[in-house]
CSV table of C-alpha atoms and ligand atoms in Angstrom, one decimal:
chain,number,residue,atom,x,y,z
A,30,UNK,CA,0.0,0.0,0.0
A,31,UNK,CA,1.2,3.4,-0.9
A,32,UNK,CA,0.9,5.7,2.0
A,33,UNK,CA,1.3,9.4,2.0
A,34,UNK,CA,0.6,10.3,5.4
A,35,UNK,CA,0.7,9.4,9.1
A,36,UNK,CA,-2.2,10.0,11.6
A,37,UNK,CA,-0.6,10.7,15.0
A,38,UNK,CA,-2.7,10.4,18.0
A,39,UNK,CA,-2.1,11.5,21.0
A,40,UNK,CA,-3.7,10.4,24.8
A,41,UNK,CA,-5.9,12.8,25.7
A,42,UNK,CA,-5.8,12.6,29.4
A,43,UNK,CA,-4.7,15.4,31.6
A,44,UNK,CA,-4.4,17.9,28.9
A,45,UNK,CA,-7.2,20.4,28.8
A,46,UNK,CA,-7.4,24.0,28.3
A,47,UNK,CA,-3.9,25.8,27.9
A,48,UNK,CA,-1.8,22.6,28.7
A,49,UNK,CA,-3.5,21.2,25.5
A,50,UNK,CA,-1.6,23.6,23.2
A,51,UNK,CA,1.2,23.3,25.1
A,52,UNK,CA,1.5,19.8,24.8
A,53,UNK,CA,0.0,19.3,20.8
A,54,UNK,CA,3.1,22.5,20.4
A,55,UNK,CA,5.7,20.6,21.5
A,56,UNK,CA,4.4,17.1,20.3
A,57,UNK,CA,4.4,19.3,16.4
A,58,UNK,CA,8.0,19.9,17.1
A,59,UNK,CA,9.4,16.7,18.0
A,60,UNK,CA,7.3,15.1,15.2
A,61,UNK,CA,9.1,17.6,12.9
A,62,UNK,CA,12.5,16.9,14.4
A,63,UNK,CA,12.3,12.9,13.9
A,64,UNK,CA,10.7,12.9,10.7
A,65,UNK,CA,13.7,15.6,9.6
A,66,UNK,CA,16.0,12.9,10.0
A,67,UNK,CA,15.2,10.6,7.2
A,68,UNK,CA,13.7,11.5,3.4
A,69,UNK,CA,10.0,12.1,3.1
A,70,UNK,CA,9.8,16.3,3.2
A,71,UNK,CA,7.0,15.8,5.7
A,72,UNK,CA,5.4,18.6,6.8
A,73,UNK,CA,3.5,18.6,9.8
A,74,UNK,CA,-0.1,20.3,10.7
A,75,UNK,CA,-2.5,19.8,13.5
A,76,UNK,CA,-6.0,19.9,12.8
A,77,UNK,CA,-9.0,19.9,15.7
A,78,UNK,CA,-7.0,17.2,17.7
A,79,UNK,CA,-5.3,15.3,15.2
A,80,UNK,CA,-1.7,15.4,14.4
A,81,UNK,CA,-1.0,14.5,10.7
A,82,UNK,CA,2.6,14.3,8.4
A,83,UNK,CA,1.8,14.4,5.1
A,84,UNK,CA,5.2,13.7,2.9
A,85,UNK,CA,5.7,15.2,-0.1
A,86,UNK,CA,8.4,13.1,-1.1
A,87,UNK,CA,8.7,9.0,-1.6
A,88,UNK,CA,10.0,7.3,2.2
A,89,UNK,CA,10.2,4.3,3.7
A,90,UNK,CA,6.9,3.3,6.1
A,91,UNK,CA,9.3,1.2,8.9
A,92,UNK,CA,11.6,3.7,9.0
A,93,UNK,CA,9.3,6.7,9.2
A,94,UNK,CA,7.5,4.9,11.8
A,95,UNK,CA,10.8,3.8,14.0
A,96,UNK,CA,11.5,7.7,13.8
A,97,UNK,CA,8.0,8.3,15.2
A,98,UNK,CA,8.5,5.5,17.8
A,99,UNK,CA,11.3,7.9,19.6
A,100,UNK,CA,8.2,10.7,19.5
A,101,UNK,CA,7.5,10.6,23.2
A,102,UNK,CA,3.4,11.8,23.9
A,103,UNK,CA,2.5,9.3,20.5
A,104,UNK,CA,-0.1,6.9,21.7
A,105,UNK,CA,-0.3,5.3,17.8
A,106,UNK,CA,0.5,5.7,14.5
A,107,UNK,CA,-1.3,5.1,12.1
A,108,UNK,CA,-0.6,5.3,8.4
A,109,UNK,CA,-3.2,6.7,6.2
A,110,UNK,CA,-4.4,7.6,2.6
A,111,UNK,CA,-6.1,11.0,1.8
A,112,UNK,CA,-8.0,11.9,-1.0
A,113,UNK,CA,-9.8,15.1,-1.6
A,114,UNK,CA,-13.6,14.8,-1.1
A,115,UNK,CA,-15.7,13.0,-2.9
A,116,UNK,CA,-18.9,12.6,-4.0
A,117,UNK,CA,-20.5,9.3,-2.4
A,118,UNK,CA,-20.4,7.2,-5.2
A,119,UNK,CA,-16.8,7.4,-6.2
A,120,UNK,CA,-16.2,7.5,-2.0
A,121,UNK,CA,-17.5,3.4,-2.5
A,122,UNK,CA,-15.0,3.0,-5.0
A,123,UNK,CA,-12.2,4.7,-3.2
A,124,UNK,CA,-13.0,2.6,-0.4
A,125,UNK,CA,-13.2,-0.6,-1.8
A,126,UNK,CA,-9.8,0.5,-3.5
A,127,UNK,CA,-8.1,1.1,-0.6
A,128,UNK,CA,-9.2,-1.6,1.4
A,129,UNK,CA,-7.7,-4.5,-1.3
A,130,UNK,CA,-4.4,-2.4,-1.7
A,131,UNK,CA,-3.7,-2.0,2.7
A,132,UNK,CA,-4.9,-6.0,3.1
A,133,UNK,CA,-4.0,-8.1,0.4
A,134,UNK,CA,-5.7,-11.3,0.4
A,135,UNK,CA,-7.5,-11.1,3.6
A,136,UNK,CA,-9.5,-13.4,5.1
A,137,UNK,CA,-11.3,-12.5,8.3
A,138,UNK,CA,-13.6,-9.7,9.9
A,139,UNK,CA,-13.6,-6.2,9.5
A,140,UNK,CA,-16.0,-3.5,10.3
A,141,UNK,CA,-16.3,0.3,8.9
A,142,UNK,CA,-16.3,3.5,11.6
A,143,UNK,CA,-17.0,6.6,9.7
A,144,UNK,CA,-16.7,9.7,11.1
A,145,UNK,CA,-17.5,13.1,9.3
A,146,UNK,CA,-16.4,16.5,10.4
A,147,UNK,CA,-18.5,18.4,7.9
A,148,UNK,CA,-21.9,17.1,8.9
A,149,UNK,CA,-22.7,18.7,5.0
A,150,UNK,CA,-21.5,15.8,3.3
A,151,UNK,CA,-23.9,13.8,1.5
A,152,UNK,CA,-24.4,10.7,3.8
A,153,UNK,CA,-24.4,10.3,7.2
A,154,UNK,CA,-21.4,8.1,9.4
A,155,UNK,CA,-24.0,5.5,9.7
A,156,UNK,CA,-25.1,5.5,6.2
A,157,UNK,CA,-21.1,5.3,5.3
A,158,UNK,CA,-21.2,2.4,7.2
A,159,UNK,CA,-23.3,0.4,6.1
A,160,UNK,CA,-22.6,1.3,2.5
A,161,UNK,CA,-18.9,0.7,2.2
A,162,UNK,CA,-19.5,-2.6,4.2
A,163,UNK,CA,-21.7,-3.9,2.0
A,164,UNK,CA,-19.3,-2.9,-1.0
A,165,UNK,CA,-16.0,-4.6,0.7
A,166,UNK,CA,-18.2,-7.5,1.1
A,167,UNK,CA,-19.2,-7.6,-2.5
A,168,UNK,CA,-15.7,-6.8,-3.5
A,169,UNK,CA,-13.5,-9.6,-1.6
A,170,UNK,CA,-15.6,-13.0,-1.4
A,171,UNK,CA,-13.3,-14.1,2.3
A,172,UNK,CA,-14.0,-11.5,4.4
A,173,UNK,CA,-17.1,-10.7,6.3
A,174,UNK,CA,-18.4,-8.4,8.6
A,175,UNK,CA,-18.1,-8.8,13.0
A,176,UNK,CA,-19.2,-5.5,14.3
A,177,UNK,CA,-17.8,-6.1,18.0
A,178,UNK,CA,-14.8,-8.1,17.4
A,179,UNK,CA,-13.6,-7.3,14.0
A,180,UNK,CA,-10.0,-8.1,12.9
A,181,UNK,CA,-9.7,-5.2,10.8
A,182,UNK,CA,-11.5,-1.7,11.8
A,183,UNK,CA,-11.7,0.2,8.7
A,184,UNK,CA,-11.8,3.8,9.4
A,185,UNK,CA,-13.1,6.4,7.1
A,186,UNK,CA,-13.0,10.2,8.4
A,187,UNK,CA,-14.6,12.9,6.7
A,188,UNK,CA,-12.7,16.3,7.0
A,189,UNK,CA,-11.1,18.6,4.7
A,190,UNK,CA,-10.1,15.3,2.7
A,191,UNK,CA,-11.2,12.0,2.9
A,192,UNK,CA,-9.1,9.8,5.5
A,193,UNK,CA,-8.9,5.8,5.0
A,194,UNK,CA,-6.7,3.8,7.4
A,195,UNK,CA,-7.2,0.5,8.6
A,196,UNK,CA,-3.8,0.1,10.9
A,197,UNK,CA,-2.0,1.0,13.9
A,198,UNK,CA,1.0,0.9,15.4
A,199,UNK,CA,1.5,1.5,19.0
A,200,UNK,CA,3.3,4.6,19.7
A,201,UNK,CA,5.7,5.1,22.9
A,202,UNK,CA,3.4,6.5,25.5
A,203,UNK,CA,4.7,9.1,27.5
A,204,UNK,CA,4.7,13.2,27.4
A,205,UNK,CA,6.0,15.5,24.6
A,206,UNK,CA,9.6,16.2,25.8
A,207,UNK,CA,9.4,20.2,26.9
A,208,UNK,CA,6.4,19.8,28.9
A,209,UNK,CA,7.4,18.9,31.9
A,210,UNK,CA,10.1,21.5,32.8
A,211,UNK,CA,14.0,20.5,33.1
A,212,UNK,CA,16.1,18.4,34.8
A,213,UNK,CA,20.1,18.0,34.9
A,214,UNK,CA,20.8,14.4,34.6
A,215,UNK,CA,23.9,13.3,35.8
A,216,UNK,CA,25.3,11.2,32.9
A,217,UNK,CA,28.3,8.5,33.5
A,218,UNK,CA,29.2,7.0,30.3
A,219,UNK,CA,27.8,3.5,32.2
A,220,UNK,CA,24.5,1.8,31.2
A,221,UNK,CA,22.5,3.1,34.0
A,222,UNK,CA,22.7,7.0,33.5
A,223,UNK,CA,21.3,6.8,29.6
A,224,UNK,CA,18.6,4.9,30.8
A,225,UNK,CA,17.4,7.1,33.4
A,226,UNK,CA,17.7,10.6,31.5
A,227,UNK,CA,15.6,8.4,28.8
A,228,UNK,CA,12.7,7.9,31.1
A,229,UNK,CA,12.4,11.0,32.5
A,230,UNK,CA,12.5,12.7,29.0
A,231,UNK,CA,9.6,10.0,28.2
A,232,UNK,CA,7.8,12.0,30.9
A,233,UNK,CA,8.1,15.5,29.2
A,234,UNK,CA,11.1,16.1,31.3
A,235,UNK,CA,13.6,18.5,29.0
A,236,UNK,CA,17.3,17.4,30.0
A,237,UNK,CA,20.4,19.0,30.7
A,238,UNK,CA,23.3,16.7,31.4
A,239,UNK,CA,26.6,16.9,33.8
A,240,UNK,CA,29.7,14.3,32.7
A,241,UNK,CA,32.3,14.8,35.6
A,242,UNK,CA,35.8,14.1,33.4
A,243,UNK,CA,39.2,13.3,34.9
A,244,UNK,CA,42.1,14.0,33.1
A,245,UNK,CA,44.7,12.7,32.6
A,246,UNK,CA,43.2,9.9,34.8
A,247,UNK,CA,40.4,9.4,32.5
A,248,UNK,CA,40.8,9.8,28.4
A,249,UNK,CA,39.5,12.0,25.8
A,250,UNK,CA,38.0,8.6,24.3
A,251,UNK,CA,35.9,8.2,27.8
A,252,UNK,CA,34.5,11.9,27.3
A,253,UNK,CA,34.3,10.9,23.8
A,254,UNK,CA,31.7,8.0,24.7
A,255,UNK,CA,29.6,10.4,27.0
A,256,UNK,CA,29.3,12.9,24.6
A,257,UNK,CA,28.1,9.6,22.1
A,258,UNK,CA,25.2,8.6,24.8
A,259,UNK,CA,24.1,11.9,25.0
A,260,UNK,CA,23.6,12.2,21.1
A,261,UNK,CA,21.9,8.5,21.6
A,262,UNK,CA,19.4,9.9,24.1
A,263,UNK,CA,18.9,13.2,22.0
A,264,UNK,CA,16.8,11.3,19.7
A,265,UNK,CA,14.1,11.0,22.0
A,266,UNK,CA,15.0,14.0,24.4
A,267,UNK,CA,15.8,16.4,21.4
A,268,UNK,CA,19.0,18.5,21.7
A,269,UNK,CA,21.2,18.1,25.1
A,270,UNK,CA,23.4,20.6,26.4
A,271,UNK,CA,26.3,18.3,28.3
A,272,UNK,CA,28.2,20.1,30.6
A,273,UNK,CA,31.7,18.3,30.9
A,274,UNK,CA,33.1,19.3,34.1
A,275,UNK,CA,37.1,18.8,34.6
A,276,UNK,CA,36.4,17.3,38.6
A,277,UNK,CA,40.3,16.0,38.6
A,278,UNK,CA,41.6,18.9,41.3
A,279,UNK,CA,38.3,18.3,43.7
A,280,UNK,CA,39.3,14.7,43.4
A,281,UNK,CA,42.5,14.9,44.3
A,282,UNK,CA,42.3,16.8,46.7
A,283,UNK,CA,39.3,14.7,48.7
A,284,UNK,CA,42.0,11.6,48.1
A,285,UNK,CA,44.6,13.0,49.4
A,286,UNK,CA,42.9,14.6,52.5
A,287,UNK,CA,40.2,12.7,53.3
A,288,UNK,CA,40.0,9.1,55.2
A,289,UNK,CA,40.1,6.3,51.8
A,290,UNK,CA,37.1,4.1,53.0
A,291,UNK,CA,35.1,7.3,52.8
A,292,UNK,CA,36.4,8.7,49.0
A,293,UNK,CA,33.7,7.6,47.3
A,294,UNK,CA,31.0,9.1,48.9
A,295,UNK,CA,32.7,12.1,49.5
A,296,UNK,CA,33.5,12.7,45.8
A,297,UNK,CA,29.9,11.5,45.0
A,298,UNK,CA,28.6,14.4,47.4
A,299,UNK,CA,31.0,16.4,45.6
A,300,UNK,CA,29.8,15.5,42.9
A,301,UNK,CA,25.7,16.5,43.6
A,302,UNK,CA,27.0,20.0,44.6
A,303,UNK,CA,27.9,20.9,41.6
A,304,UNK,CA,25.6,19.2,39.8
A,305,UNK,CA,22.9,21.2,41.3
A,306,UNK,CA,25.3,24.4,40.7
A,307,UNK,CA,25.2,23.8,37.5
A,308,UNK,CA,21.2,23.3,37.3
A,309,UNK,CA,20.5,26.4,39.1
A,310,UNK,CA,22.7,28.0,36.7
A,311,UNK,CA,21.3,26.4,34.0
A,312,UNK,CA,17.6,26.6,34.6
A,313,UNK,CA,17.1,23.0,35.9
A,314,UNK,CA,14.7,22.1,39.0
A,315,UNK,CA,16.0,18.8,39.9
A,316,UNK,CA,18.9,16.5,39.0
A,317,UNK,CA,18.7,13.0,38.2
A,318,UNK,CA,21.0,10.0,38.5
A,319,UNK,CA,20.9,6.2,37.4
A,320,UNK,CA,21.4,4.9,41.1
A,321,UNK,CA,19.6,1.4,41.9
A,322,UNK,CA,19.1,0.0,45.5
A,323,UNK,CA,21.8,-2.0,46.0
A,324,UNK,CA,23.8,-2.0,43.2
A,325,UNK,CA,27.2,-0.8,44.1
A,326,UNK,CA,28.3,-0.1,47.8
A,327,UNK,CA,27.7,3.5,47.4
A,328,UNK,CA,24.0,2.9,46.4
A,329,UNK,CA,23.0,1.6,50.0
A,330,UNK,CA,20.1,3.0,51.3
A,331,UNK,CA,22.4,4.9,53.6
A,332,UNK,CA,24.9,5.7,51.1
A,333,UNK,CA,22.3,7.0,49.2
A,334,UNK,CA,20.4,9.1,52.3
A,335,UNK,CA,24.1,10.5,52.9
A,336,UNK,CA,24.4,12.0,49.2
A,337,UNK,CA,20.8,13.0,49.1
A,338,UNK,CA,21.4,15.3,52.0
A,339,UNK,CA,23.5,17.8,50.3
A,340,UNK,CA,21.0,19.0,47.7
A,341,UNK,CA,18.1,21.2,47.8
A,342,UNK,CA,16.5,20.1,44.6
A,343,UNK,CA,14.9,16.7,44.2
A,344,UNK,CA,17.1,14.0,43.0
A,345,UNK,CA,15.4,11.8,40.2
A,346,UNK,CA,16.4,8.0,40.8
A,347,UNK,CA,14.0,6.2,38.3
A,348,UNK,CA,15.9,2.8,38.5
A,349,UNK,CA,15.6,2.3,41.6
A,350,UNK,CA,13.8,-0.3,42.4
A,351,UNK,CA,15.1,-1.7,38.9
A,352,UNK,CA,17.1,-4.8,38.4
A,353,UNK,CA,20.0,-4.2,36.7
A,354,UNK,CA,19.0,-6.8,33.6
A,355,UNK,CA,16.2,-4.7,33.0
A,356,UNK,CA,18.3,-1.9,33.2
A,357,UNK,CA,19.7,-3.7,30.3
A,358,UNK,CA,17.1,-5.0,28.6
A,359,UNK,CA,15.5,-1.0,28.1
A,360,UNK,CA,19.7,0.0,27.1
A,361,UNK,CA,19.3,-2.3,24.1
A,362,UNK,CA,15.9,-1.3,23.1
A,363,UNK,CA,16.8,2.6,23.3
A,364,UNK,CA,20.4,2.1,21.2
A,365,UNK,CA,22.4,2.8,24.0
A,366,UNK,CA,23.6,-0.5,25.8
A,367,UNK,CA,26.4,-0.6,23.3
A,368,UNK,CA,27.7,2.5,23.8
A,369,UNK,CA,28.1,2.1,27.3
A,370,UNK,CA,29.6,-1.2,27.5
A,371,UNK,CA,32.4,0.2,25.7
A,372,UNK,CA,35.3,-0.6,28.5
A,373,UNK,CA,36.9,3.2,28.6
A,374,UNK,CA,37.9,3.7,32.8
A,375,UNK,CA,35.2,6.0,34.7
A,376,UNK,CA,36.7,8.8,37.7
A,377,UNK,CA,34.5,6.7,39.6
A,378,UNK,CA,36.8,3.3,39.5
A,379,UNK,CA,39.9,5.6,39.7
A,380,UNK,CA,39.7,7.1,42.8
A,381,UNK,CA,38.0,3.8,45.0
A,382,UNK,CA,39.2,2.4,48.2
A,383,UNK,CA,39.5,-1.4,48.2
A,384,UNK,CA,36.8,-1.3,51.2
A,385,UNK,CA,34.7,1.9,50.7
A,386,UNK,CA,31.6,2.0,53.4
A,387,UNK,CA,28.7,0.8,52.9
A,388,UNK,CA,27.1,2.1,55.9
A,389,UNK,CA,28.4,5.8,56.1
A,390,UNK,CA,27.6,8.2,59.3
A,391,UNK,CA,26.5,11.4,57.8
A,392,UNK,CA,28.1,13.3,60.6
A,393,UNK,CA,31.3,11.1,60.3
A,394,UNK,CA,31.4,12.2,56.8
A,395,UNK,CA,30.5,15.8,57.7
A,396,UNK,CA,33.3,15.8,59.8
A,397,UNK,CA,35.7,14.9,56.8
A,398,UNK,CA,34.6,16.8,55.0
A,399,UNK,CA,34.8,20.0,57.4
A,400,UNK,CA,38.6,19.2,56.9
A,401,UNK,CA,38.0,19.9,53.4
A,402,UNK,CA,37.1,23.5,53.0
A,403,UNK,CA,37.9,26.3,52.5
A,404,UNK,CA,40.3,25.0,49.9
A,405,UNK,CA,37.8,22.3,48.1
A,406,UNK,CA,35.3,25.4,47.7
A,407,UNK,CA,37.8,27.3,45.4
A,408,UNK,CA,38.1,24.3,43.5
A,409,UNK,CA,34.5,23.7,43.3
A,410,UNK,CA,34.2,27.2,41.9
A,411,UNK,CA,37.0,26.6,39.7
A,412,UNK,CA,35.7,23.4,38.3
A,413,UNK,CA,31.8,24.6,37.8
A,414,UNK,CA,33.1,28.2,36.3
A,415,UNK,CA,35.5,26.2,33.7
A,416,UNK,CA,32.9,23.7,32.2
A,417,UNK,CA,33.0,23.0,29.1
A,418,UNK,CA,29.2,22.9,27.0
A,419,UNK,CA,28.6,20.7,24.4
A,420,UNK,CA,25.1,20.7,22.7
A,421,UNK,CA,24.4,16.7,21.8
A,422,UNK,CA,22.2,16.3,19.0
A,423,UNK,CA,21.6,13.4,16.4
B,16,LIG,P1,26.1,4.2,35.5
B,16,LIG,O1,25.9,2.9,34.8
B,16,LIG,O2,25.0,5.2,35.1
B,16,LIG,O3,27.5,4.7,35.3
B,16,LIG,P2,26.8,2.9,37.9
B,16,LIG,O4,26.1,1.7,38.1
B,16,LIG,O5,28.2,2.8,37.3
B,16,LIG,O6,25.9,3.9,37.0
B,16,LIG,P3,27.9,4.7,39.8
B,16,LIG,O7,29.2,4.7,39.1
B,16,LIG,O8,27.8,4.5,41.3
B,16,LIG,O9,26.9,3.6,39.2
B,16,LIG,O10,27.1,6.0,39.5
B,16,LIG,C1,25.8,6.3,40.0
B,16,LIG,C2,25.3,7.5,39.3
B,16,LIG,O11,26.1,8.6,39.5
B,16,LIG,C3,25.3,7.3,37.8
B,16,LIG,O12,24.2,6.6,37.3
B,16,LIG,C4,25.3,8.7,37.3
B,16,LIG,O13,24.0,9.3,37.3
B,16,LIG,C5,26.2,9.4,38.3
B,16,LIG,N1,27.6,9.4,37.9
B,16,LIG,C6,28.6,8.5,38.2
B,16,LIG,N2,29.8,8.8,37.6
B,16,LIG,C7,29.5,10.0,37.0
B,16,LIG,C8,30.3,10.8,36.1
B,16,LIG,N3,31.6,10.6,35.9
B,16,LIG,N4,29.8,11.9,35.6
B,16,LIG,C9,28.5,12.2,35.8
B,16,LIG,N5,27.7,11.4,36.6
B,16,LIG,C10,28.2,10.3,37.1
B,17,LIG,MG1,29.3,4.4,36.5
């Protein structure tokens, strides 16, 4: 079948009044932005609550609609025929046309929903109905009609042109990315991070993201991966400003004066501080990491209690309660799980004691830390006021 055109839908839910332009706005523009990326010349127009991309030029139906899969706020796609209106006889013919060409030797059931915006047009939905059902039944001998549990609903719309489309494909769920305010995810180049930026942009969350580099302990190449997941997770969170943040002279300085078993979750509180810093600065309301209960020692509950306590904002930490193979399993369905097994060193692994608490005392760690300052503060300032910004787009 030669489609021209997609019919986006969207879920409805939650979205009334002003919020409803907000969302369709920023649903438009993220449509326009995927279907950019591969031939078609689409061109995108929203019409009394439906989203439609017309092309203009020859493209390829999977690939169009795995560029509309990274559309977060799409609840399905649906590909669809137009023709300009029609008087009702030649609207039987159309039908019964389009019906033979979308399911080639079908056998099964099928029912017609008609639906007309112009309430002018000759015949009514119901008389549609029953019409072009009778003329797909005279037309294709192994099909017949099941008017509660059809295989196939054939839809016909009635509107400035006449719609036909008979499938659907799911879309992903979620929230246009930009309506749901921004967030600065900190972004490792490990598998967790990605993962957890992704789902929060799937929730309309707009992302900023934070790499905390180390030369010369860690190499251009690792940076070099980071900036490669971020332009992975751009498809479905649209452009992302990474901040890379040089964090080696904070680092060395909390290893060489701070007690070893306590490095890492000092430099990971280190690491939230500026993270926020950098959000504030950057118009961000919360941060958001790819911690999991449990997964490494400094992911304890009281690890993670101890590095909560030094922001403000609200941490995002949609993994967890995750396992880490389905972690994995949503890594290799968003193209990023083989990115990030790519085995460049992290600052993390660097800098870690052989026996790092598990159980840390906030005011034990306070305390260390007290020993700290002033001097780590100028080097805080030093390391948020020389990032460097790179905007990550594919
Ligand atoms: P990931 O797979 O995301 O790297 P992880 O299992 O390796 O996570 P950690 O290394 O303990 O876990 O990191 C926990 C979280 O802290 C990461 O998910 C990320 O949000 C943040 N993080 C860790 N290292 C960095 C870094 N170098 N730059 C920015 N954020 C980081
Ligand atoms: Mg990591």
């Amino acid at each position: 079948m030669d489609y021209q055109a997609f019919l986006i839908k969207y879920a409805e839910i939650g979205i009334k009044g002003k919020n409803r332009y907000i969302f369709e706005d920023k649903l438009v523009s993220r449509i326009n932005a995927a279907l950019k990326r591969i031939p078609g010349d689409f061109a995108i127009s929203k019409n009394s609550g439906r989203i439609y991309a017309v092309a203009s030029e020859p493209f390829d139906r999977a690939e169009a609609e795995a560029e509309l899969q990274t559309v977060f706020g799409i609840s399905a796609i649906c590909p669809v025929v137009r023709k300009d209106l029609m008087p009702p006889e030649e609207l039987l013919a159309a039908a019964v046309d389009y019906f033979g060409k979308a399911h080639p030797g079908f056998a099964g059931s099928f029912k017609v929903v008609a639906t007309r915006a112009d309430k002018s047009y000759p015949w009514d939905s119901q008389t549609i109905n029953y019409k072009v059902g009778e003329a797909v039944l005279a037309a294709y001998p192994d099909v017949h009609v099941d008017v509660h549990t059809p295989d196939i609903v054939f839809r016909i719309e009635i509107r400035e042109k006449v719609n036909f489309y008979s499938e659907t494909v799911p879309g992903p769920g979620g929230m246009p990315v930009g309506s749901s305010g921004k967030a600065m995810l900190l972004l490792s180049g490990g598998i967790d991070s990605p993962v957890a930026g992704w789902m929060l942009a799937k929730r309309g969350v707009t992302l900023e993201a934070v790499y905390f580099h180390a030369p010369p302990y860690t190499s251009e190449r690792a940076k070099q991966k980071v900036v490669e997941l971020a332009e992975l997770v751009s498809r479905y969170a649209g452009p992302i400003r990474l901040h890379v943040v040089n964090f080696t002279d904070v680092q060395l300085y909390i290893y060489e004066n701070a007690p070893h078993d306590e490095l890492t979750i000092i430099m990971r509180r280190y690491m939230m501080r500026i993270a926020e810093m950098l959000a504030a600065e950057n118009g961000a309301s919360a941060l958001i990491t790819g911690e999991s209960l449990g997964q490494v020692a400094s992911q304890t509950l009281q690890s993670l209690v101890c590095t909560n306590e030094v922001c403000k904002m609200p941490v995002f930490r949609p993994l967890i309660a995750f396992d880490k193979q389905d972690i994995i399993n949503i890594a290799e369905k968003i193209g990023t799980f083989e990115t990030s097994i790519l085995p460049y060193e992290d600052c993390c692994t660097i800098f870690v004691a052989k026996h790092p608490v598990t159980k840390p005392n906030a005011g034990i760690i306070r305390r260390s830390e007290s020993n700290l300052v002033p001097a780590i503060d100028e080097l805080v300032k030093k390391a948020v006021e020389t990032e460097e910004c790179i905007v990550c787009v594919r």
